[in-house]
Amino acid sequence: MELSFAPMEGVTSCIYRQVHKELFGGADRYYAPFLAPDGQGKVKLSALRDVLPENNEGLLLVPQILCSAPGPFLALADELAAMGYDEVNLNAGCPSGTVVPKHKGAGMLGDPAALDAFLNEVFSRCPIRVSVKSRLGLERTDEFAAILEVYKRYPLAELIVHARDRRGLYQSVPDLHAFRLAYEGSRAPLVYNGNILCPAAYNHIMSTFPNLEAICIGRGAAANPALFRVLRGGEKLRIEELRSFFRLLIERMLAYGISEHFTLGRMKEMLYYVNHMFPGAKRELKQLQKASDLKEFDAALALLLDSGRFDPDASFPGTLPGLTEENA
Ligand SMILES: Cc1cc2nc3c(=O)[nH]c(=O)nc-3n(C[C@H](O)[C@H](O)[C@H](O)COP(=O)(O)O)c2cc1C
């Protein structure tokens, strides 16, 4: 079974992906955070730079598009094909309040007929393979039966199901009962996504759904960048690896031309996930969030890393149905 790193806008940039691959590895593929094209299918140069092949050497990357109009989707897919990509992923899961009302992301799931019309046009003209990353529904997970019927009409390269509806954002407990519909009915290779935050959750999904194509992990790996390695039976995360990870991320962001101010913001965003590997380090974490420049951040980071509170078995909080203390 393959393991993939889920897209996380604001976190898993090309720099993050490269550094992650260099220091930890273990992910068979990475999905780039979404590109949101304008009416002509154009995206900002800074966004396009994230998926340029020269910024993603040595890793298998699938770019993702957030768009519900076939024209711009196809124009951008053409551009990605010209860069050498052979697959593009459709975002049918973004829950953002600025996206959903425009019928994009998870907003595409509210009207299966419109989703069908979109896919019909995309699949008749797209020069490369199309995979879909979908939630189970907009308001309720029982919407998924009708959504799956639409997906079944097209030769999706892969169907990644984030086992929540849009209302569940990132908090609700994944609905494995509704996910089973995809497991039993999907014609496309199926990928599970949602709350794989620790080895026990991974084992639980593997034993419940043994024939999955892959498991896609976001926050669990953002919290513990060695998670893929651990799931493959490798060594636990070491504190010195985290030190190198942060140092390299900062160095590479600055070298890429990202301002100090923006780099600091990005690092704080990453720390939000890694925090969970330091249970009880409230004071050190507060200091990190207060850092007003990279020098202060470095000093606060050293305090955190040397606090003695690092626990390589800790994980981002969240559970799965049927996952108990006993089987953890
Ligand atoms: C900060 C953040 C940014 C995200 N950005 C994207 C994105 O660009 N495209 C996408 O399909 N999903 C995005 N997601 C959703 C994740 O890919 C994933 O589906 C979700 O976090 C559930 O998986 P997890 O429990 O393994 O984190 C994002 C999630 C978070 C928390």
Coordinates of C-alpha atoms and ligand atoms in Angstrom, one line a residue:
M1 CA 0.0 0.0 0.0
E2 CA 1.3 3.4 -1.0
L3 CA 1.6 6.4 1.3
S4 CA 1.1 9.9 0.1
F5 CA 1.6 13.4 1.7
A6 CA -1.7 15.3 1.5
P7 CA -1.7 18.9 0.2
M8 CA -1.7 21.5 2.9
E9 CA -1.9 25.0 1.7
G10 CA 0.4 27.3 3.7
V11 CA 2.5 24.3 4.9
T12 CA 3.6 21.8 2.2
S13 CA 5.2 24.2 -0.2
C14 CA 7.8 23.0 -2.7
I15 CA 10.5 23.9 -0.1
Y16 CA 8.8 21.9 2.6
R17 CA 8.4 18.9 0.3
Q18 CA 12.0 19.0 -0.8
V19 CA 13.3 19.2 2.8
H20 CA 10.9 16.6 4.0
K21 CA 12.0 14.2 1.2
E22 CA 15.7 14.9 1.9
L23 CA 15.5 14.4 5.7
F24 CA 12.7 11.9 6.2
G25 CA 11.4 10.4 3.0
G26 CA 8.8 7.6 3.2
A27 CA 6.1 9.3 1.1
D28 CA 5.6 7.7 -2.3
R29 CA 4.0 10.9 -3.6
Y30 CA 3.2 14.4 -2.6
Y31 CA 0.1 16.4 -3.7
A32 CA 0.8 20.1 -4.2
P33 CA -1.6 22.6 -2.4
F34 CA -4.3 23.8 -4.8
L35 CA -3.8 26.2 -7.7
A36 CA -6.8 28.4 -8.2
P37 CA -7.0 29.6 -11.8
D38 CA -8.7 32.8 -12.9
G39 CA -11.3 32.8 -15.7
Q40 CA -8.6 32.3 -18.3
G41 CA -7.0 29.4 -16.4
K42 CA -4.0 31.6 -15.3
V43 CA -2.5 31.5 -11.8
K44 CA -0.1 33.8 -10.1
L45 CA 3.5 33.3 -11.0
S46 CA 4.4 32.7 -7.4
A47 CA 1.8 29.9 -7.2
L48 CA 3.0 28.3 -10.5
R49 CA 6.6 28.4 -9.2
D50 CA 5.6 26.0 -6.5
V51 CA 4.9 23.2 -9.1
L52 CA 7.8 24.0 -11.6
P53 CA 9.6 20.7 -12.2
E54 CA 12.9 22.3 -11.2
N55 CA 11.5 23.0 -7.7
N56 CA 10.3 19.5 -7.3
E57 CA 13.1 17.4 -8.5
G58 CA 13.4 13.8 -7.3
L59 CA 9.9 13.5 -5.9
L60 CA 6.6 12.4 -7.4
L61 CA 4.3 15.4 -7.4
V62 CA 0.7 15.6 -8.4
P63 CA -0.5 19.2 -8.8
Q64 CA -4.0 20.1 -7.7
I65 CA -6.6 22.5 -9.2
L66 CA -9.4 24.2 -7.3
C67 CA -11.9 25.2 -10.0
S68 CA -15.5 24.3 -11.0
A69 CA -15.5 25.7 -14.5
P70 CA -14.2 23.3 -17.2
G71 CA -12.6 26.0 -19.4
P72 CA -10.1 27.4 -16.8
F73 CA -9.5 23.9 -15.4
L74 CA -8.5 22.6 -18.8
A75 CA -6.4 25.6 -19.7
L76 CA -4.4 25.1 -16.5
A77 CA -4.2 21.3 -17.1
D78 CA -2.8 22.0 -20.5
E79 CA -0.1 24.2 -18.9
L80 CA 0.7 21.5 -16.4
A81 CA 0.9 18.9 -19.1
A82 CA 3.3 21.1 -21.0
M83 CA 5.5 21.1 -17.9
G84 CA 5.6 17.3 -18.0
Y85 CA 2.9 16.3 -15.5
D86 CA 0.8 13.3 -16.4
E87 CA -1.8 13.7 -13.7
V88 CA -3.8 16.5 -12.2
N89 CA -5.9 16.3 -9.1
L90 CA -9.3 18.1 -8.7
N91 CA -10.0 19.6 -5.3
A92 CA -13.5 18.7 -4.3
G93 CA -13.0 19.1 -0.6
C94 CA -11.9 22.6 0.4
P95 CA -14.3 23.7 3.1
S96 CA -13.4 27.4 3.1
G97 CA -16.2 29.9 3.4
T98 CA -14.7 31.9 0.5
V99 CA -14.6 28.9 -1.8
V100 CA -17.8 26.8 -1.1
P101 CA -20.3 29.6 -2.0
K102 CA -18.6 29.7 -5.4
H103 CA -19.4 26.0 -5.9
K104 CA -15.7 25.2 -5.7
G105 CA -13.9 22.7 -3.5
A106 CA -16.5 21.0 -1.3
G107 CA -19.0 23.3 -2.9
M108 CA -18.9 21.1 -6.0
L109 CA -20.5 18.3 -3.9
G110 CA -23.8 20.1 -3.3
D111 CA -25.0 19.5 -6.9
P112 CA -24.1 16.1 -8.3
A113 CA -25.6 17.0 -11.7
A114 CA -23.3 20.0 -12.0
L115 CA -20.4 17.9 -10.9
D116 CA -21.3 15.4 -13.6
A117 CA -21.4 18.1 -16.3
F118 CA -18.0 19.4 -15.1
L119 CA -16.4 16.0 -15.2
N120 CA -18.0 15.1 -18.5
E121 CA -16.3 18.1 -20.2
V122 CA -13.0 17.7 -18.3
F123 CA -12.7 14.0 -19.1
S124 CA -13.6 14.5 -22.8
R125 CA -10.8 17.1 -23.3
C126 CA -8.1 16.8 -20.6
P127 CA -4.7 15.8 -22.1
I128 CA -3.6 14.1 -18.8
R129 CA -5.1 11.8 -16.2
V130 CA -7.4 13.4 -13.7
S131 CA -7.8 12.2 -10.1
V132 CA -10.2 13.6 -7.5
K133 CA -9.8 14.5 -3.8
S134 CA -13.3 14.5 -2.5
R135 CA -15.1 14.9 0.8
L136 CA -18.2 12.7 1.5
G137 CA -20.7 15.5 1.1
L138 CA -21.4 19.1 1.6
E139 CA -23.9 19.0 4.5
R140 CA -24.0 15.3 5.3
T141 CA -22.0 12.2 4.6
D142 CA -25.1 10.4 3.3
E143 CA -24.8 12.6 0.2
F144 CA -21.9 10.4 -0.8
A145 CA -24.0 7.6 -2.5
A146 CA -25.1 10.1 -5.2
I147 CA -21.7 11.7 -5.5
L148 CA -20.0 8.2 -5.9
E149 CA -22.4 7.4 -8.8
V150 CA -21.1 10.4 -10.6
Y151 CA -17.4 9.5 -10.0
K152 CA -18.2 6.0 -11.3
R153 CA -19.0 7.3 -14.7
Y154 CA -15.5 8.6 -15.3
P155 CA -12.1 6.9 -15.5
L156 CA -10.6 8.7 -12.5
A157 CA -6.9 8.1 -12.2
E158 CA -7.5 7.8 -8.4
L159 CA -10.2 8.7 -5.9
I160 CA -9.0 10.1 -2.7
V161 CA -11.8 10.3 -0.1
H162 CA -11.4 12.6 2.9
A163 CA -14.0 10.8 5.1
R164 CA -15.9 13.9 6.3
D165 CA -18.5 16.2 5.0
R166 CA -17.8 19.9 4.6
R167 CA -19.5 20.7 7.8
G168 CA -17.1 18.5 9.7
L169 CA -14.2 20.8 8.6
Y170 CA -11.2 19.1 10.2
Q171 CA -12.9 18.2 13.5
S172 CA -15.6 15.7 13.0
V173 CA -14.8 12.0 13.5
P174 CA -14.3 10.5 10.0
D175 CA -17.4 8.5 8.8
L176 CA -16.0 5.1 8.0
H177 CA -19.5 3.7 7.3
A178 CA -20.0 6.2 4.4
F179 CA -16.3 5.6 3.3
R180 CA -17.2 1.9 2.9
L181 CA -19.5 2.8 0.0
A182 CA -16.4 4.0 -1.9
Y183 CA -14.4 1.0 -0.7
E184 CA -17.1 -1.4 -2.1
G185 CA -18.2 0.7 -5.1
S186 CA -15.4 2.8 -6.5
R187 CA -14.2 1.9 -10.0
A188 CA -11.1 4.1 -9.5
P189 CA -8.1 3.1 -7.3
L190 CA -9.2 4.3 -3.8
V191 CA -7.2 6.3 -1.3
Y192 CA -8.2 6.9 2.3
N193 CA -7.7 10.3 3.9
G194 CA -8.6 11.6 7.4
N195 CA -7.2 11.4 10.9
I196 CA -4.3 9.1 10.2
L197 CA -2.4 10.7 13.0
C198 CA -0.5 7.8 14.6
P199 CA 0.5 4.2 13.8
A200 CA -2.6 2.8 15.5
A201 CA -4.9 4.8 13.3
Y202 CA -2.9 3.6 10.2
N203 CA -3.2 0.0 11.3
H204 CA -6.9 0.4 12.1
I205 CA -7.6 1.6 8.5
M206 CA -5.3 -1.0 7.0
S207 CA -7.1 -3.8 8.7
T208 CA -10.6 -2.4 8.1
F209 CA -9.9 -1.6 4.4
P210 CA -7.1 -4.0 3.3
N211 CA -7.4 -3.4 -0.4
L212 CA -6.9 0.3 -0.6
E213 CA -4.6 1.7 -3.2
A214 CA -3.0 4.2 -0.8
I215 CA -3.4 6.2 2.4
C216 CA -3.0 9.9 2.3
I217 CA -1.8 11.8 5.4
G218 CA -1.8 15.5 6.1
R219 CA -1.7 16.8 9.7
G220 CA -0.3 13.6 11.2
A221 CA 2.8 14.1 9.0
A222 CA 2.9 17.8 9.5
A223 CA 3.1 17.2 13.2
N224 CA 5.6 14.3 13.0
P225 CA 7.5 14.5 9.7
A226 CA 9.0 11.1 10.4
L227 CA 5.5 9.5 10.4
F228 CA 5.8 7.8 7.0
R229 CA 9.1 6.3 8.0
V230 CA 7.7 5.1 11.3
L231 CA 4.7 3.5 9.5
R232 CA 7.1 1.6 7.3
G233 CA 8.8 0.2 10.4
G234 CA 11.6 2.8 10.6
E235 CA 13.0 4.8 13.4
K236 CA 11.0 7.2 15.5
L237 CA 11.5 11.0 15.1
R238 CA 14.7 12.3 16.7
I239 CA 15.0 15.7 18.2
E240 CA 18.1 16.5 16.2
E241 CA 16.2 15.7 13.0
L242 CA 13.7 18.3 14.0
R243 CA 16.4 20.8 14.6
S244 CA 17.9 20.2 11.1
F245 CA 14.4 20.3 9.6
F246 CA 13.7 23.8 10.9
R247 CA 17.1 25.1 10.1
L248 CA 16.9 23.8 6.5
L249 CA 13.4 25.1 6.0
I250 CA 14.4 28.6 7.1
E251 CA 17.6 28.6 5.0
R252 CA 15.8 27.4 1.9
M253 CA 12.9 29.8 2.3
L254 CA 15.2 32.8 2.5
A255 CA 17.3 31.5 -0.4
Y256 CA 14.1 31.1 -2.5
G257 CA 13.5 34.8 -2.0
I258 CA 10.8 34.6 0.7
S259 CA 11.0 37.6 3.0
E260 CA 12.1 37.2 6.6
H261 CA 8.6 38.3 7.8
F262 CA 6.8 35.8 5.6
T263 CA 9.3 33.0 6.5
L264 CA 8.6 33.7 10.2
G265 CA 4.8 33.4 9.6
R266 CA 5.3 30.1 7.7
M267 CA 7.5 28.7 10.5
K268 CA 4.9 29.5 13.1
E269 CA 2.2 27.8 11.0
M270 CA 4.3 24.7 10.8
L271 CA 5.0 24.9 14.5
Y272 CA 1.2 24.7 15.1
Y273 CA 1.4 21.1 14.0
V274 CA 4.8 20.1 15.4
N275 CA 3.7 21.6 18.8
H276 CA 1.9 18.3 19.5
M277 CA 5.2 16.5 19.7
F278 CA 6.0 18.6 22.8
P279 CA 3.2 17.9 25.3
G280 CA 3.3 20.3 28.2
A281 CA 5.7 22.7 26.7
K282 CA 3.2 25.6 27.0
R283 CA 5.6 28.3 28.0
E284 CA 8.1 27.5 25.3
L285 CA 5.4 27.3 22.6
K286 CA 4.0 30.7 23.7
Q287 CA 7.4 32.2 23.4
L288 CA 7.8 30.9 19.9
Q289 CA 4.4 32.3 18.8
K290 CA 5.5 35.7 20.3
A291 CA 8.8 35.8 18.3
S292 CA 8.8 39.0 16.2
D293 CA 11.8 38.1 14.0
L294 CA 13.8 35.0 13.0
K295 CA 16.5 35.7 15.6
E296 CA 13.9 35.6 18.4
F297 CA 12.3 32.5 16.7
D298 CA 15.7 30.7 16.6
A299 CA 16.3 31.4 20.3
A300 CA 12.7 30.3 21.3
L301 CA 13.1 27.2 19.1
A302 CA 16.3 26.2 20.9
L303 CA 14.4 26.5 24.2
L304 CA 11.6 24.3 23.0
L305 CA 14.0 21.6 21.5
D306 CA 16.1 21.6 24.7
S307 CA 13.0 21.6 27.0
G308 CA 13.1 17.9 27.5
R309 CA 9.4 17.7 26.7
F310 CA 9.8 16.1 23.3
D311 CA 7.8 12.8 23.0
P312 CA 8.4 10.9 19.7
D313 CA 5.2 8.9 20.4
A314 CA 3.0 11.9 20.7
S315 CA 0.7 12.8 17.9
F316 CA -1.8 15.4 16.6
P317 CA -5.1 15.0 18.4
G318 CA -8.0 13.2 16.7
T319 CA -9.5 9.7 16.5
L320 CA -11.3 7.2 14.3
P321 CA -14.5 5.1 14.9
G322 CA -13.4 1.8 16.5
L323 CA -10.0 3.1 17.5
T324 CA -9.7 2.4 21.2
E325 CA -6.9 2.6 23.7
E326 CA -6.7 -1.2 23.5
N327 CA -6.0 -1.5 19.8
A328 CA -3.8 1.6 19.9
Ligands
LIG1 C1 -3.8 24.0 6.7 C2 -4.5 23.0 5.8 C3 -4.3 23.2 4.4 C4 -4.9 22.3 3.5 N1 -4.8 22.6 2.1 C5 -5.4 21.7 1.3 C6 -5.2 21.8 -0.2 O1 -4.6 22.8 -0.7 N2 -5.8 20.9 -1.0 C7 -6.6 19.9 -0.5 O2 -7.1 19.0 -1.2 N3 -6.7 19.7 0.9 C8 -6.1 20.5 1.7 N4 -6.2 20.3 3.1 C9 -6.9 19.1 3.5 C10 -5.8 18.0 3.7 O3 -5.2 17.6 2.5 C11 -6.5 16.7 4.3 O4 -7.5 16.3 3.4 C12 -7.1 16.9 5.7 O5 -6.2 17.6 6.5 C13 -7.5 15.6 6.4 O6 -6.4 14.7 6.4 P1 -5.5 14.6 7.7 O7 -6.4 14.2 8.9 O8 -4.5 13.5 7.4 O9 -4.9 15.9 8.0 C14 -5.6 21.2 4.0 C15 -5.7 21.0 5.4 C16 -5.2 21.9 6.3 C17 -5.3 21.6 7.7

